[in-house]
Coordinates of C-alpha atoms and ligand atoms in Angstrom, one line a residue:
M1 CA 0.1 0.3 0.2
E2 CA 1.3 3.4 -1.1
V3 CA 2.5 5.4 2.0
K4 CA 1.1 8.9 2.5
I5 CA 2.8 11.5 4.6
A6 CA 0.7 14.2 6.4
P7 CA 2.7 17.1 8.2
S8 CA 0.9 18.2 11.4
I9 CA 0.7 22.0 11.3
L10 CA 0.8 22.1 14.9
S11 CA 4.6 22.4 15.2
A12 CA 4.6 24.8 12.2
D13 CA 5.3 28.7 12.6
F14 CA 1.5 30.1 12.8
G15 CA 3.1 33.5 11.9
R16 CA 4.4 31.9 8.6
L17 CA 1.7 29.3 8.3
N18 CA 1.0 29.3 4.6
E19 CA 4.8 29.6 3.8
N20 CA 5.6 26.7 6.0
I21 CA 2.6 24.8 4.3
A22 CA 3.9 25.6 0.8
E23 CA 7.6 24.5 1.6
V24 CA 6.5 21.0 2.9
S25 CA 3.8 20.2 0.4
P26 CA 5.6 19.2 -2.6
Y27 CA 6.9 16.1 -0.6
C28 CA 3.6 15.3 1.0
E29 CA 0.1 13.9 0.2
M30 CA -2.0 15.7 2.9
I31 CA -2.0 18.3 5.5
H32 CA -3.0 17.4 9.0
V33 CA -4.7 20.0 10.9
D34 CA -5.1 19.5 14.9
V35 CA -8.0 21.1 16.5
M36 CA -8.0 21.2 20.3
D37 CA -10.7 22.9 22.6
G38 CA -9.2 22.6 26.2
H39 CA -11.8 20.1 27.3
F40 CA -11.4 17.1 25.2
V41 CA -7.5 17.5 25.6
P42 CA -5.7 19.8 28.0
N43 CA -4.7 22.2 25.2
I44 CA -6.1 24.8 22.9
S45 CA -5.0 25.3 19.4
F46 CA -7.2 26.8 16.7
G47 CA -10.6 26.3 15.0
A48 CA -12.4 27.0 11.7
P49 CA -11.6 30.6 11.4
V50 CA -7.9 29.9 11.0
I51 CA -8.1 26.8 8.8
K52 CA -10.2 28.9 6.4
W53 CA -7.0 30.8 5.8
I54 CA -5.1 28.0 5.0
K55 CA -3.8 27.9 1.2
T56 CA -2.9 24.5 -0.2
D57 CA -3.6 22.2 -3.2
L58 CA -3.3 18.9 -0.8
P59 CA -6.2 17.5 0.9
L60 CA -6.7 19.1 4.3
N61 CA -7.2 16.3 7.1
T62 CA -8.9 17.9 10.0
H63 CA -8.4 16.1 13.4
L64 CA -11.0 17.2 16.0
M65 CA -9.8 16.8 19.4
I66 CA -13.1 18.3 20.7
E67 CA -16.3 17.8 22.6
N68 CA -19.6 17.7 20.9
P69 CA -17.8 17.5 17.4
D70 CA -21.4 17.2 15.9
K71 CA -22.0 20.8 16.5
Y72 CA -19.0 22.1 14.5
I73 CA -18.9 19.7 11.4
D74 CA -20.6 22.5 9.2
D75 CA -18.2 25.1 10.4
F76 CA -14.9 22.7 9.5
V77 CA -16.5 21.7 6.1
K78 CA -17.1 25.4 5.1
A79 CA -13.4 26.1 6.3
G80 CA -12.3 23.8 3.5
S81 CA -11.5 20.3 5.2
D82 CA -11.4 17.4 2.9
R83 CA -11.8 14.7 5.6
I84 CA -12.9 15.2 9.2
I85 CA -11.6 12.7 11.8
V86 CA -13.5 12.5 15.1
H87 CA -12.7 10.8 18.2
V88 CA -14.8 7.8 19.2
E89 CA -14.6 9.1 23.0
A90 CA -16.0 12.4 22.2
C91 CA -19.4 11.1 20.2
E92 CA -22.4 9.7 22.0
D93 CA -23.7 8.5 18.7
L94 CA -20.6 7.7 16.5
K95 CA -22.5 6.4 13.6
A96 CA -24.7 9.7 13.5
V97 CA -21.6 11.8 13.5
L98 CA -20.0 9.9 10.6
Q99 CA -23.0 10.0 8.6
Q100 CA -23.4 13.7 9.1
I101 CA -19.6 14.2 8.0
K102 CA -20.5 12.1 4.8
D103 CA -23.8 14.1 4.1
A104 CA -21.7 17.2 4.2
G105 CA -19.8 15.9 1.1
V106 CA -16.4 15.1 2.9
E107 CA -14.4 12.0 3.8
C108 CA -14.6 10.9 7.6
G109 CA -12.3 9.1 9.9
V110 CA -12.2 8.1 13.7
S111 CA -9.4 8.5 16.0
L112 CA -8.5 6.3 19.0
K113 CA -6.9 7.5 22.2
P114 CA -4.4 5.0 23.6
A115 CA -6.7 3.6 26.2
T116 CA -9.3 2.9 23.6
P117 CA -9.3 -0.4 21.8
V118 CA -9.9 -1.2 18.3
S119 CA -12.9 -3.2 19.2
E120 CA -15.0 0.1 20.0
I121 CA -15.1 1.0 16.3
K122 CA -15.5 -2.2 14.5
D123 CA -19.0 -1.5 13.6
V124 CA -18.1 1.7 11.8
L125 CA -15.1 0.4 9.7
E126 CA -16.9 -0.1 6.6
M127 CA -18.3 3.7 6.5
I128 CA -14.8 5.4 7.1
D129 CA -11.9 6.5 5.0
E130 CA -9.4 6.5 8.0
V131 CA -8.7 5.1 11.3
L132 CA -6.3 7.5 13.3
I133 CA -4.4 5.7 15.9
M134 CA -3.0 8.1 18.6
T135 CA 0.5 6.9 19.4
V136 CA 0.7 9.6 22.0
E137 CA -2.0 11.1 24.5
P138 CA -3.6 13.4 22.4
G139 CA -2.9 17.3 23.2
F140 CA 0.7 18.1 22.5
G141 CA 3.3 17.9 19.8
G142 CA 6.8 16.6 20.6
Q143 CA 5.9 13.5 22.9
E144 CA 7.5 10.2 22.9
F145 CA 5.9 7.4 20.7
M146 CA 4.0 4.8 22.4
E147 CA 5.2 1.4 21.1
E148 CA 2.6 -0.7 22.7
M149 CA -0.1 1.1 20.2
V150 CA 1.6 -1.0 17.3
P151 CA -0.7 -4.1 17.8
K152 CA -3.8 -1.9 17.0
I153 CA -2.5 -1.5 13.4
K154 CA -1.9 -5.0 12.8
E155 CA -5.5 -5.6 14.4
L156 CA -7.2 -3.3 11.9
R157 CA -5.5 -4.9 8.9
D158 CA -6.1 -8.5 10.2
F159 CA -9.7 -7.5 10.6
G160 CA -9.8 -6.5 6.5
F161 CA -9.8 -2.7 7.0
A162 CA -8.5 -1.5 3.7
G163 CA -8.7 2.4 4.2
D164 CA -6.2 4.6 5.6
V165 CA -4.6 3.6 8.9
G166 CA -2.7 6.7 10.2
V167 CA -0.5 7.1 13.3
D168 CA -0.2 10.2 15.2
G169 CA 2.2 11.2 17.7
G170 CA 6.1 10.6 18.0
I171 CA 6.6 9.7 14.3
N172 CA 10.1 9.9 13.1
A173 CA 12.2 7.8 10.8
E174 CA 12.5 5.1 13.4
T175 CA 9.1 4.8 14.6
A176 CA 7.5 5.3 11.2
K177 CA 9.4 2.1 10.1
I178 CA 7.8 0.2 12.9
C179 CA 4.3 1.6 11.9
R180 CA 4.7 0.8 8.3
E181 CA 5.8 -2.7 8.8
A182 CA 2.7 -3.3 11.0
G183 CA 0.3 -2.0 8.3
A184 CA 0.2 1.7 8.6
N185 CA 0.0 3.6 5.4
L186 CA -0.8 7.2 6.7
L187 CA 2.2 8.8 8.8
I188 CA 1.5 12.0 10.7
A189 CA 4.5 14.0 11.6
G190 CA 4.8 17.3 13.4
S191 CA 8.0 18.1 15.2
Y192 CA 10.2 15.7 13.4
I193 CA 9.2 17.4 9.9
F194 CA 9.0 21.0 10.9
K195 CA 11.9 21.1 13.4
S196 CA 14.1 19.5 10.8
E197 CA 16.7 21.5 8.7
D198 CA 15.9 19.7 5.5
L199 CA 12.2 19.3 5.0
E200 CA 12.6 17.0 1.8
K201 CA 15.0 14.8 3.4
A202 CA 12.9 14.4 6.7
V203 CA 9.8 13.5 4.8
A204 CA 11.5 11.1 2.5
S205 CA 13.0 9.3 5.7
L206 CA 9.5 8.6 6.9
R207 CA 8.8 6.6 3.6
G208 CA 12.0 4.5 4.3
Ligands
DX5_1 C1 -1.3 15.5 19.1 C2 -1.6 15.8 17.7 C3 -0.6 15.5 16.8 C4 0.8 16.0 16.8 C5 1.9 15.2 16.6 O1 -2.5 15.4 19.7 O2 -2.8 15.2 17.4 O3 -0.9 15.6 15.3 O4 0.9 17.2 16.2 O5 3.1 15.8 17.0 P1 4.4 15.1 16.9 O6 4.7 14.4 15.5 O7 5.5 16.2 17.2 O8 4.5 14.1 18.0
ZN2 ZN1 -3.3 15.1 15.1

């Protein structure tokens, strides 16, 4: 399966956001956008009014780390999201939220916090484009990769899930290799890419 790289702009320079995105875009397949509300996770990032100003030809994957995501889906679609990923832990009726995203005309995905097992989402796998496995506790960039999350990747593939299996948190050349070998095809990386001296080389090293 072709490996896709999505830089997480959480580690970009927000004062030069579009420049940072333009610099990295030639080497990547998607842009990963982290929305945090200070409730679902202990940090606040940005919302739809900021995303609306992002200029890129790459698909925008919006990772919603917020409570009550159903209330904000339309805002994120209007802001330019091509795929919206919600946390299973934040949805009372996950199927309904996913259907809402699909009805709004964009792709959908589900993310799992480290403590949440894959079994929680088995009955929605056929309706989603991506499973995003958190390989750190969501909330901050620059944390250490949790290797004990790797079996979740294999579990999803063994179950026959053919969509994107993404990993998010602590991804670098070494941990990317572990994830690819387990069956992940979408690698999200924030600090590893944006803190590197050579963007092209950093992204290439994630592909192996
Ligand atoms: C964490 C975010 C990640 C984060 C990854 O809650 O969802 O996307 O930006 O950052 P790194 O790659 O630095 O771990
Ligand atoms: Zn993320």
